PDB file of C-alpha atoms in Angstrom:
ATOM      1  CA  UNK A 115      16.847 -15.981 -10.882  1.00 49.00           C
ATOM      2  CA  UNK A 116      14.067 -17.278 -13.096  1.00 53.00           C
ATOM      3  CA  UNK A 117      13.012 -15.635 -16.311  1.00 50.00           C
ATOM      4  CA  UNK A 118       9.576 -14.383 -13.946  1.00 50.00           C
ATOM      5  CA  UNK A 119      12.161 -13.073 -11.595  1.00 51.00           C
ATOM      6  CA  UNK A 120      14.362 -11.163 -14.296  1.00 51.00           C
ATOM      7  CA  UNK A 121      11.836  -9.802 -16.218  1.00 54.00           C
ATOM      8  CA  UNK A 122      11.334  -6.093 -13.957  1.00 57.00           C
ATOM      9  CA  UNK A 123      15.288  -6.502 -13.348  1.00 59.00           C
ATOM     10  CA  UNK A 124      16.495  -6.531 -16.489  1.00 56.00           C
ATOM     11  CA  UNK A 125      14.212  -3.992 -18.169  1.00 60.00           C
ATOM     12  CA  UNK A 126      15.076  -1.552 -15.178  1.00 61.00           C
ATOM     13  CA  UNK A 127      18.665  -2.067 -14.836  1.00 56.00           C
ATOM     14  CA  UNK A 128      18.814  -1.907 -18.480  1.00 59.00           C
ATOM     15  CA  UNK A 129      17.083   1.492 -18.336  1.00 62.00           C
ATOM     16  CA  UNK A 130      14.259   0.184 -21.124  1.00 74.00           C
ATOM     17  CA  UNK A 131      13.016   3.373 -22.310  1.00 80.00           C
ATOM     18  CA  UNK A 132       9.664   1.339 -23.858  1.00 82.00           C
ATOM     19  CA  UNK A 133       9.300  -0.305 -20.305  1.00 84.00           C
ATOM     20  CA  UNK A 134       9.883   2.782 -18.527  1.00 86.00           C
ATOM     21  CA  UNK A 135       7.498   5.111 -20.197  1.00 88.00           C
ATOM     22  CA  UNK A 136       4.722   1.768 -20.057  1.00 88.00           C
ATOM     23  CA  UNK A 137       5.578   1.573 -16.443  1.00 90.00           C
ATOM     24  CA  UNK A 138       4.783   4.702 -16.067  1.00 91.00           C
ATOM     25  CA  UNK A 139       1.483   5.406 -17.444  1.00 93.00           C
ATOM     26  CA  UNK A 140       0.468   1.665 -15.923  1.00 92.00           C
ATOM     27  CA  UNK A 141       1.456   3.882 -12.249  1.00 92.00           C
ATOM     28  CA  UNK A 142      -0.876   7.004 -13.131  1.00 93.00           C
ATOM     29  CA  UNK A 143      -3.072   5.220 -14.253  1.00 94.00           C
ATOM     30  CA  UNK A 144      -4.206   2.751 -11.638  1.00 93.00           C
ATOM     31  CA  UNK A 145      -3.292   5.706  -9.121  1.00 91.00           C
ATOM     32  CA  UNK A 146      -5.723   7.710 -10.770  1.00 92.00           C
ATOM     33  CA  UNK A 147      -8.722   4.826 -11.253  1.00 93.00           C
ATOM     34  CA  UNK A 148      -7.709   3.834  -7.428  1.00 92.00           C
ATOM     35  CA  UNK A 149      -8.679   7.779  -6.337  1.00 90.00           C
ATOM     36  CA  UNK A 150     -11.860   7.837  -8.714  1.00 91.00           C
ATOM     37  CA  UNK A 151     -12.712   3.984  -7.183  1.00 92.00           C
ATOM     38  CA  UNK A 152     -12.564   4.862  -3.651  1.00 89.00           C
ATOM     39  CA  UNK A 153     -14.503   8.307  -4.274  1.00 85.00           C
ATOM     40  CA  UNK A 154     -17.285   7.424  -5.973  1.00 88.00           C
ATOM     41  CA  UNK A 155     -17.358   3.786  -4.155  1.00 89.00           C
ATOM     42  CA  UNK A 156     -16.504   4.151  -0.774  1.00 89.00           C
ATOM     43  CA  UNK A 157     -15.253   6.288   2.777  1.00 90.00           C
ATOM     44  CA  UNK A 158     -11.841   6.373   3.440  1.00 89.00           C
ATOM     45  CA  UNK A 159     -10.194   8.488   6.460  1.00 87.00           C
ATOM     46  CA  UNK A 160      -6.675   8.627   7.019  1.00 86.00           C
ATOM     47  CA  UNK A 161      -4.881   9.860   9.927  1.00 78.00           C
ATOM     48  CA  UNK A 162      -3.888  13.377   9.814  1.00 61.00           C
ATOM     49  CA  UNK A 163      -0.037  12.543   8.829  1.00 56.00           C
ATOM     50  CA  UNK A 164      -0.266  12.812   4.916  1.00 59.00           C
ATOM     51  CA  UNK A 165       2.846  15.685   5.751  1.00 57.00           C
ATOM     52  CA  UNK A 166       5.176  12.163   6.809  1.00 63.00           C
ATOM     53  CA  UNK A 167       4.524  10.943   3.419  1.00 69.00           C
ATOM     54  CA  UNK A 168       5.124  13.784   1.402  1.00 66.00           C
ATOM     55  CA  UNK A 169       8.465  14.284   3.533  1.00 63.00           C
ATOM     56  CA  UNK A 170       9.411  10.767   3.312  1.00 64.00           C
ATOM     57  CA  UNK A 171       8.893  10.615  -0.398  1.00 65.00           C
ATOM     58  CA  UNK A 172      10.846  13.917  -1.493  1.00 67.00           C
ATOM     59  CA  UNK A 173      13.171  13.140  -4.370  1.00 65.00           C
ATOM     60  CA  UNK A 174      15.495  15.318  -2.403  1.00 71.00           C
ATOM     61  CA  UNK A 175      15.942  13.587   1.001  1.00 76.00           C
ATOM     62  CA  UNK A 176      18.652  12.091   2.623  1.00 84.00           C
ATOM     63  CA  UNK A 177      17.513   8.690   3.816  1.00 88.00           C
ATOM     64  CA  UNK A 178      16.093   5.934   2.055  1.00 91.00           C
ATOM     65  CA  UNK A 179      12.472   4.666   2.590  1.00 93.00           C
ATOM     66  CA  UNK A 180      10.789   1.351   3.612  1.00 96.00           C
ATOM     67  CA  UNK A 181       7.148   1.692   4.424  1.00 95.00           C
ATOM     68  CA  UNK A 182       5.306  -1.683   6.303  1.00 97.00           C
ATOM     69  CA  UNK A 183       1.712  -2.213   6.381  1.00 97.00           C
ATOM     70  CA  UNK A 184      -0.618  -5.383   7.104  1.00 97.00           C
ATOM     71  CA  UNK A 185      -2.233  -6.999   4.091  1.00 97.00           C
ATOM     72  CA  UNK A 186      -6.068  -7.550   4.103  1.00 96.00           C
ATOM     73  CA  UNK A 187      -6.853  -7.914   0.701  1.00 95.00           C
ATOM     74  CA  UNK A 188      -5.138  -8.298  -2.609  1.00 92.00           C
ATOM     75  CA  UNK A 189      -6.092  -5.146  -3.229  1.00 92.00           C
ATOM     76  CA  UNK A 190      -4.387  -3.321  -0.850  1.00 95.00           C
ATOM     77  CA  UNK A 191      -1.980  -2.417  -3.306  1.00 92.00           C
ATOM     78  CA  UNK A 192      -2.015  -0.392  -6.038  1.00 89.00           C
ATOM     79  CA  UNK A 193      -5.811   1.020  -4.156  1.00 92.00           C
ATOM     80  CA  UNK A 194      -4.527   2.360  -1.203  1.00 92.00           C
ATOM     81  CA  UNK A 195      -1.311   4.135  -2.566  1.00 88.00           C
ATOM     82  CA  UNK A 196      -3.960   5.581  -5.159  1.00 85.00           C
ATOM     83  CA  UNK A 197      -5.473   7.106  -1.818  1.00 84.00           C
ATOM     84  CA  UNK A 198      -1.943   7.905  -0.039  1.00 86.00           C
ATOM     85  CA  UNK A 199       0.080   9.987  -2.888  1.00 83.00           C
ATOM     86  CA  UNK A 200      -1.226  13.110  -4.180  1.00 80.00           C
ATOM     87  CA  UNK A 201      -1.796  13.478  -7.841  1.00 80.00           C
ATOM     88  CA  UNK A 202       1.207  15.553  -8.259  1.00 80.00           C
ATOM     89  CA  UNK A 203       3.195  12.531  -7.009  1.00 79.00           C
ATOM     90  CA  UNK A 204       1.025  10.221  -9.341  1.00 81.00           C
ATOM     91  CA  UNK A 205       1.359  11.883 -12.448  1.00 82.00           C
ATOM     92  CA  UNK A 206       5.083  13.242 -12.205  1.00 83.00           C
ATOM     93  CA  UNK A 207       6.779  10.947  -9.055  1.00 83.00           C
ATOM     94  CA  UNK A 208       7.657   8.213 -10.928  1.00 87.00           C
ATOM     95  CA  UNK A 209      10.787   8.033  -9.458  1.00 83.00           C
ATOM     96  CA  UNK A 210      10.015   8.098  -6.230  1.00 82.00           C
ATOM     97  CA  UNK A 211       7.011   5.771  -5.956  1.00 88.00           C
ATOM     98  CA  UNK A 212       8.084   2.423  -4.486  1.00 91.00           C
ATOM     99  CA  UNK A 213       8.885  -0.670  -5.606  1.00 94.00           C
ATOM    100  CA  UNK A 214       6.876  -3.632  -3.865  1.00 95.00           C
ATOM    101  CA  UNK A 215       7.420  -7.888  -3.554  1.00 94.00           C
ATOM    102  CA  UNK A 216       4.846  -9.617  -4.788  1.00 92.00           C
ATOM    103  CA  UNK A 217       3.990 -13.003  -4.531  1.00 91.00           C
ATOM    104  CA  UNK A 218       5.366 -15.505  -7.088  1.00 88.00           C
ATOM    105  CA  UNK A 219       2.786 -17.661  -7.367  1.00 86.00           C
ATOM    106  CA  UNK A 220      -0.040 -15.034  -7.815  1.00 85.00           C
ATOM    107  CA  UNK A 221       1.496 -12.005  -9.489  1.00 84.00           C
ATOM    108  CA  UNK A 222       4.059 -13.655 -11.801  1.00 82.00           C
ATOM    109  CA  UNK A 223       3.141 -17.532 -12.590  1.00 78.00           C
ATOM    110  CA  UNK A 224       0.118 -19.056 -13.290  1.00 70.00           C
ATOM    111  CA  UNK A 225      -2.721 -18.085 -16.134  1.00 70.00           C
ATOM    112  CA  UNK A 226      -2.628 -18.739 -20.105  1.00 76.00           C
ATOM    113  CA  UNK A 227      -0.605 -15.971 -20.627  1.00 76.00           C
ATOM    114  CA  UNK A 228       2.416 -15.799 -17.811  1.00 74.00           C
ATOM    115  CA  UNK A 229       4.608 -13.971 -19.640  1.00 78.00           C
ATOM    116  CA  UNK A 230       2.277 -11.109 -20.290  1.00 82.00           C
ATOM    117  CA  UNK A 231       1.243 -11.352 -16.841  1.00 81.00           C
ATOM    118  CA  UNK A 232       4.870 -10.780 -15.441  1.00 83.00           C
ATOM    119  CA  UNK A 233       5.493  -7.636 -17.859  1.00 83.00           C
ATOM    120  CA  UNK A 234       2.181  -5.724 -16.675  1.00 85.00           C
ATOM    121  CA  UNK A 235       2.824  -6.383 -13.028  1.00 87.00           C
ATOM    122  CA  UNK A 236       6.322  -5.347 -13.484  1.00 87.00           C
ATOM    123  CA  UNK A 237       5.604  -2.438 -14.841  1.00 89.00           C
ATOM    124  CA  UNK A 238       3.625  -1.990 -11.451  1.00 91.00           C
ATOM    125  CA  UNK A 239       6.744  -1.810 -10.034  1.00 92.00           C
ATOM    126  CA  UNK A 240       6.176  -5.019  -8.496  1.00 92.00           C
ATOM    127  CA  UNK A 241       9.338  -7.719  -8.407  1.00 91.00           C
ATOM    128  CA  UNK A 242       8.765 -11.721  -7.963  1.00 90.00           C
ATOM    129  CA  UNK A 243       9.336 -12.717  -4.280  1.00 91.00           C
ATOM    130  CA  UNK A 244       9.180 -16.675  -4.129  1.00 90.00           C
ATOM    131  CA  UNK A 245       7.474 -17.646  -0.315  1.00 89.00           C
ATOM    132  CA  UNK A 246       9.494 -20.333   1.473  1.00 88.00           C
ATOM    133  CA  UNK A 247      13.061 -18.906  -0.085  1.00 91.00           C
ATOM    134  CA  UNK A 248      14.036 -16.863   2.483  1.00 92.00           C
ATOM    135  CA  UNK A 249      15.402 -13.100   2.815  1.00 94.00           C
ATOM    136  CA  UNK A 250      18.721 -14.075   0.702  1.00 95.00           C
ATOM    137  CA  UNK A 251      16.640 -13.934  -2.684  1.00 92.00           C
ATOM    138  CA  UNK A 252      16.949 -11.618  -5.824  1.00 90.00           C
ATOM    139  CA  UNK A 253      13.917 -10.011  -4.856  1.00 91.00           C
ATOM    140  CA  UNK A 254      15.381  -9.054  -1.592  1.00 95.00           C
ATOM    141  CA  UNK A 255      18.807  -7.957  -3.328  1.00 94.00           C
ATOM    142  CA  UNK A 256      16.827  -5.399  -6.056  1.00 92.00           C
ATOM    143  CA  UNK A 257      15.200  -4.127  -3.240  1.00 95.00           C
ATOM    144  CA  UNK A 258      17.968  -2.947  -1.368  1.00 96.00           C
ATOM    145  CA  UNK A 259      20.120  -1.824  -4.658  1.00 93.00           C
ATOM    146  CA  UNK A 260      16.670   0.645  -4.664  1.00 93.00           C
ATOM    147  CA  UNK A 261      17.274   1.718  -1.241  1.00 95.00           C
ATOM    148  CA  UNK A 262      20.424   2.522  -1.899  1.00 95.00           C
ATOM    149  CA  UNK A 263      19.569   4.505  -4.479  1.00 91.00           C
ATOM    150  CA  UNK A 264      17.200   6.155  -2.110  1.00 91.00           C
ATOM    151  CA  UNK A 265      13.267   4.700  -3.959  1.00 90.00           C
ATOM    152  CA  UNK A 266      11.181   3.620  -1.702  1.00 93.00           C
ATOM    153  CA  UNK A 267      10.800   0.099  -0.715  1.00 96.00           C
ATOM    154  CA  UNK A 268       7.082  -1.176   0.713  1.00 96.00           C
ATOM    155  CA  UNK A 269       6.363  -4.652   2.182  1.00 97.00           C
ATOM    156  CA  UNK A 270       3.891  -6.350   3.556  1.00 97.00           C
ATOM    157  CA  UNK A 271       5.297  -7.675   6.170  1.00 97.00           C
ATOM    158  CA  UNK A 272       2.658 -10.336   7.214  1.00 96.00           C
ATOM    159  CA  UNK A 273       3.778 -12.112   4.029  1.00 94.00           C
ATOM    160  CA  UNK A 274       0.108 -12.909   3.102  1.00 94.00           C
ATOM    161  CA  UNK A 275      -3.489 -11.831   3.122  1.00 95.00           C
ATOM    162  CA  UNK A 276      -4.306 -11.648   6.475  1.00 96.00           C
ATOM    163  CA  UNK A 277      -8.010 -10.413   6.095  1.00 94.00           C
ATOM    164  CA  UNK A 278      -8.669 -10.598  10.378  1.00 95.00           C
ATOM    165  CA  UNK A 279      -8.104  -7.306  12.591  1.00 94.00           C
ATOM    166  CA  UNK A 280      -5.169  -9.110  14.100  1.00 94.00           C
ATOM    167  CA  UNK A 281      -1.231  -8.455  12.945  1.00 95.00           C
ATOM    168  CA  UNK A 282      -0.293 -12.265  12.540  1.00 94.00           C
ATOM    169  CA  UNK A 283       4.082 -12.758  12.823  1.00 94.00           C
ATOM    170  CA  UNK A 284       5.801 -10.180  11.034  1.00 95.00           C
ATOM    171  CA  UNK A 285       8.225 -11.448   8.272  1.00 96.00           C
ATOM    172  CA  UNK A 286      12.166 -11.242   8.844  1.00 96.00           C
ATOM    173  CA  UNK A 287      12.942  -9.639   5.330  1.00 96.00           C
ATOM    174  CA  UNK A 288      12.298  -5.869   6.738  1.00 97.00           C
ATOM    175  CA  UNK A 289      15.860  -6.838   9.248  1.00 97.00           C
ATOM    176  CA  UNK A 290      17.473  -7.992   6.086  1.00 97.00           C
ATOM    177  CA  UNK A 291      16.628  -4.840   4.264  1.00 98.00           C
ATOM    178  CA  UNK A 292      17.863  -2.432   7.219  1.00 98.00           C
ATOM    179  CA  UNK A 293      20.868  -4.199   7.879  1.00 97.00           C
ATOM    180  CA  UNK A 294      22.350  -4.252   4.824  1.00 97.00           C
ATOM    181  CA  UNK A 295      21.387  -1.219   3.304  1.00 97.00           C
ATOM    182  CA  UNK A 296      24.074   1.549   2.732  1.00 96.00           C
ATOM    183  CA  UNK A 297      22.747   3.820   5.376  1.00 94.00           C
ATOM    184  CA  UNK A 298      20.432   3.431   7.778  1.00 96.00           C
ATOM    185  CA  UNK A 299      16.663   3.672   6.139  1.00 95.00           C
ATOM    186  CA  UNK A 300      13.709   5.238   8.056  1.00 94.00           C
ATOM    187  CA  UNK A 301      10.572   3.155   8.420  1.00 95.00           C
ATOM    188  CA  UNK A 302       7.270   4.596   8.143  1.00 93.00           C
ATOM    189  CA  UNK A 303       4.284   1.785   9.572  1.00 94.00           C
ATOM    190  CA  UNK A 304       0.778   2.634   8.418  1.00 94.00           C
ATOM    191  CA  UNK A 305      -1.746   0.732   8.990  1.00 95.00           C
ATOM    192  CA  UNK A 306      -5.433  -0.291   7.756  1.00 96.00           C
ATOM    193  CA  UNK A 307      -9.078  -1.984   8.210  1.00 96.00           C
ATOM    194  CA  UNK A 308     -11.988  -2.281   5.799  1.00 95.00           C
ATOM    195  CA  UNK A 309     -10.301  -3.606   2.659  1.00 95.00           C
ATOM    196  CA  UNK A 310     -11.368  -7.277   3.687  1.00 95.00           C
ATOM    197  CA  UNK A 311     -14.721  -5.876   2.843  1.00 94.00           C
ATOM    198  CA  UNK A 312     -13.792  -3.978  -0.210  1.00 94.00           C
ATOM    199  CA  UNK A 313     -12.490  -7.412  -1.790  1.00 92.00           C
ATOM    200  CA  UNK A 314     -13.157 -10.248   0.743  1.00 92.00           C
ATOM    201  CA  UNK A 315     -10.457 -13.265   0.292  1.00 88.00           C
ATOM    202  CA  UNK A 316     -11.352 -15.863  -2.390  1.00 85.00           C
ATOM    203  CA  UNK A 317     -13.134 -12.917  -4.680  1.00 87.00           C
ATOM    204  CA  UNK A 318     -12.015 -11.834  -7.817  1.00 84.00           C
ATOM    205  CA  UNK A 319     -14.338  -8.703  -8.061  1.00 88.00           C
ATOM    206  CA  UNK A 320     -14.617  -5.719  -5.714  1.00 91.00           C
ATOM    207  CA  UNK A 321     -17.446  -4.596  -4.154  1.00 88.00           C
ATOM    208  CA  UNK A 322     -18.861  -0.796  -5.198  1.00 84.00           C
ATOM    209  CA  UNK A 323     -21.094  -0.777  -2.327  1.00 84.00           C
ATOM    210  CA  UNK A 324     -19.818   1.708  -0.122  1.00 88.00           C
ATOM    211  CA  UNK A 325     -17.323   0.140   2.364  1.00 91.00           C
ATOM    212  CA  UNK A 326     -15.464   2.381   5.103  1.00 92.00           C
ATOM    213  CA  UNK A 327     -11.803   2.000   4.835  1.00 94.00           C
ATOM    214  CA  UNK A 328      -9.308   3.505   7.721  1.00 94.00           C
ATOM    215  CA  UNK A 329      -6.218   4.266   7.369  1.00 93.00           C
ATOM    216  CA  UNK A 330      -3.413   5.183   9.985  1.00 92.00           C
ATOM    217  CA  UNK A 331       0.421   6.448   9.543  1.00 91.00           C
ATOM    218  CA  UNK A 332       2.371   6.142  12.360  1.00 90.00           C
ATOM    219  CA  UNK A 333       5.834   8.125  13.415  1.00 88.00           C
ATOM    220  CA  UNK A 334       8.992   7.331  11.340  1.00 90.00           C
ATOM    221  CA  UNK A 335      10.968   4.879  13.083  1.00 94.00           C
ATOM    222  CA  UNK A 336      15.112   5.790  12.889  1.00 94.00           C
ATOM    223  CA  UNK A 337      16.760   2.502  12.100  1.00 97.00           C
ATOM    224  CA  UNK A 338      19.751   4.196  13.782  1.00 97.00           C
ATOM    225  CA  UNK A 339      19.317   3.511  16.826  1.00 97.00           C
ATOM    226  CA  UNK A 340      18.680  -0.546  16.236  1.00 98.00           C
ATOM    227  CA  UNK A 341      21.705  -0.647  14.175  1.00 98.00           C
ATOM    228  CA  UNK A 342      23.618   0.569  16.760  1.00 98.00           C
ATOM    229  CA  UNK A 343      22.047  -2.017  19.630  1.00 97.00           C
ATOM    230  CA  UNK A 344      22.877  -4.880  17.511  1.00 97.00           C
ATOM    231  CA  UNK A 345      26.203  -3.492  17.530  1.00 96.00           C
ATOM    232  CA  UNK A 346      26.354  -2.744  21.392  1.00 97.00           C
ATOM    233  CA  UNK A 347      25.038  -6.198  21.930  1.00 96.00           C
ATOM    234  CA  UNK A 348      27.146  -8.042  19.211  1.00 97.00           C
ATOM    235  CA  UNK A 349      23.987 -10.275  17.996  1.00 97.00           C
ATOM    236  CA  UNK A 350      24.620 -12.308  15.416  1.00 97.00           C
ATOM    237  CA  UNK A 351      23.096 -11.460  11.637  1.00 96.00           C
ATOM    238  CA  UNK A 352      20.180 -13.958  12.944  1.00 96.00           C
ATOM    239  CA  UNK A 353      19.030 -12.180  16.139  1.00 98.00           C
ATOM    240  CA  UNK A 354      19.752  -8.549  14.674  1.00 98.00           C
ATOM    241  CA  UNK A 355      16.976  -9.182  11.887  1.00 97.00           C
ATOM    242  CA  UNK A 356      14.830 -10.747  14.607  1.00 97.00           C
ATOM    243  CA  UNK A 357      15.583  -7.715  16.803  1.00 98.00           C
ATOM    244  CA  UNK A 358      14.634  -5.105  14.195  1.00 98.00           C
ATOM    245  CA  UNK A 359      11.397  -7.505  12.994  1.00 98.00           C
ATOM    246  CA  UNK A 360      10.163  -7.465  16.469  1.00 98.00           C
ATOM    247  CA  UNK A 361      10.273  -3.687  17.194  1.00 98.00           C
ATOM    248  CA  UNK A 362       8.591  -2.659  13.783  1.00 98.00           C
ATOM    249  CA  UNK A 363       5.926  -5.979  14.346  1.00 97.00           C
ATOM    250  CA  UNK A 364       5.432  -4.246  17.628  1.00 97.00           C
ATOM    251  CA  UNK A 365       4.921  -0.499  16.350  1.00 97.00           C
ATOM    252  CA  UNK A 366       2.450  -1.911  14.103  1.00 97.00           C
ATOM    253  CA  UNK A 367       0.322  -3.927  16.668  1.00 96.00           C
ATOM    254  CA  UNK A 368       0.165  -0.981  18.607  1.00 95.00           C
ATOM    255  CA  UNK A 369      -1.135   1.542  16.106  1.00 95.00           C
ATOM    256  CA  UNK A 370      -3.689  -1.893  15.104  1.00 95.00           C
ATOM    257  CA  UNK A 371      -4.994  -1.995  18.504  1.00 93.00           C
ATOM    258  CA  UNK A 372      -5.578   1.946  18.338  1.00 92.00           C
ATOM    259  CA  UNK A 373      -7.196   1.898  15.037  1.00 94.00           C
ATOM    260  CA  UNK A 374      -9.371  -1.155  15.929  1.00 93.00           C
ATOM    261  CA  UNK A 375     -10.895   1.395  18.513  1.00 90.00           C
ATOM    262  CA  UNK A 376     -11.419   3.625  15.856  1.00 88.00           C
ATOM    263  CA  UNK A 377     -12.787   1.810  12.692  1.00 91.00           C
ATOM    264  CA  UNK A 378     -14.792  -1.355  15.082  1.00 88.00           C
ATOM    265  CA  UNK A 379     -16.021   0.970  18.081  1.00 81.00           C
ATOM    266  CA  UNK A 380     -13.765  -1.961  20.163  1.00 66.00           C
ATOM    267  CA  UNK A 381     -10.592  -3.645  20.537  1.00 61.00           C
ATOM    268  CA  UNK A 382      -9.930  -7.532  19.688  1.00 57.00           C
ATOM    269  CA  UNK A 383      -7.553  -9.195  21.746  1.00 50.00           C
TER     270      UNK A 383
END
C-alpha cells in the first residue's frame, strides 16, 4: 500500500479525532452545497423509493450495504448523494454514510500539491483504488473490513465515466465484496441520466444552466440467494464473482432501459 493508499486507512483505523471531525464537516458540507446546487441550478426527480434508502442506511440494521450505480460524470459523487440522503442523515449520519473507491490517478496522484489532495478526498470518505490491479487490492480489503462493520460501501461499477445512456461491462470487484464479506450484504442498484450534461467529460466546471437529472432506485437485491448457488453449483472463486457481477450488471441494465424511457422519451439499444 502506497503512502496515497494509507493515508484514509491509517487516519481511520487509527480513530484520528482531527481527521474525523474534518471528515466530517468536509461530508455536510458538500452534502449541503450539493442540495443548494441542484435546487437553485437544476430538476432532479427520483423514483419514489427514498423509504429503501432510509431503511438501508439505519445505523440499526442487520445487514451490511453496497449500493451500485453507473458513472456519467465525475460529479456523480458527492452531487447526487447530496440529493439522495436527507439532511438529518447529512448533518448527524456520519457513520453511516458510505465509503467510496476512487480512482488513483485522478483523486489521489497528480497536481502540485498531492499530498493535500489525498487528505481532502479522504476525508470524503473516498479510498485510492489503482485501475488495472485487480479486486485483491487494499482498497478492496478496507472496503469489506467496512462492511463488516456494517457502513455502507458504494461503487461504480462501470469502473469509469461512462457519459453514454448505455451500462458498458460491469466490474468484478462487487463479487469480491459479497463473497467475502462476513454475512451476506444487500445490494441496492440506482440508477441515473443527465449528469453528462451537468459536467460533460473533459470539463472542469459545471454547468448552472438548468439540466434535468433522473434518478431511479431499484429493489434490494438479497445476496443470499447467489451465495448459496455458487455453493449448489460448486463454482470456483472465479465464476462465483462473475456470477454475482452478471446478475447485479443485469438489474442495472434493466432499470437503464426503463429510465431511458423516462428521462429520453425512447429507448437506445
Amino acid at each position: 500500500m502506497d503512502k496515497f493508499q494509507a493515508i484514509p486507512v491509517a487516519l481511520y483505523h487509527n480513530n484520528f479525532k482531527l481527521w474525523k471531525r474534518g471528515s466530517q464537516l468536509f461530508v455536510m458540507t458538500t452534502g449541503l452545497a450539493s442540495k443548494l446546487f441542484f435546487n437553485c441550478f437544476h430538476d432532479v426527480s427520483v423514483s419514489p423509493f427514498q423509504y429503501q434508502l432510509d431503511h438501508l442506511f439505519d445505523e440499526n440494521r442487520n445487514r451490511s450495504v453496497i449500493t451500485v450505480s453507473n458513472h456519467m460524470s465525475c460529479l456523480d459523487d458527492p452531487l447526487l448523494w447530496g440529493v439522495l440522503l436527507r439532511m438529518k442523515r447529512l448533518l448527524f449520519g456520519w457513520d453511516t454514510v458510505r465509503w467510496v473507491p476512487g480512482a488513483h490517478e485522478i483523486c489521489f496522484d497528480g497536481g502540485k500539491f498531492p499530498n493535500l489532495k489525498a487528505l481532502l478526498i479522504s476525508m470524503g470518505k473516498t479510498v485510492s483504488c489503482k485501475r488495472g490491479e485487480g479486486v485483491y487490492q487494499p482498497c478492496m480489503d478496507f472496503c469489506i473490513e467496512s462492511l463488516n462493520k456494517k457502513i455502507p460501501v458504494h461503487l461504480f461499477v462501470e469502473g469509469k465515466v461512462n457519459d453514454t445512456p448505455t451500462l458498458i461491462r460491469t466490474k468484478w470487484g462487487v463479487g469480491r465484496l459479497v463473497l467475502d464479506s462476513d454475512d451476506p450484504p444487500v445490494i441496492l442498484p440506482w440508477i441515473h441520466r443527465g449528469m453528462n450534461e451537468v459536467l460533460p467529460l473533459y470539463h472542469t466546471v459545471p454547468k448552472i444552466s438548468r439540466k434535468r437529472i433522473s434518478i431511479a432506485i431499484g429493489d434490494p437485491i438479497d445476496t443470499t440467494p447467489l451465495l448459496l448457488d455458487c455453493k449448489r453449483f460448486n463454482l470456483t472463486s472465479i465464476a462465483a464473482r462473475k456470477y454475482i457481477t452478471d446478475v447485479i450488471e443485469w438489474r442495472l441494465d434493466q432499470m437503464g432501459h426503463e429510465l431511458n424511457a423516462h428521462h429520453y422519451g425512447h429507448e437506445f439499444s
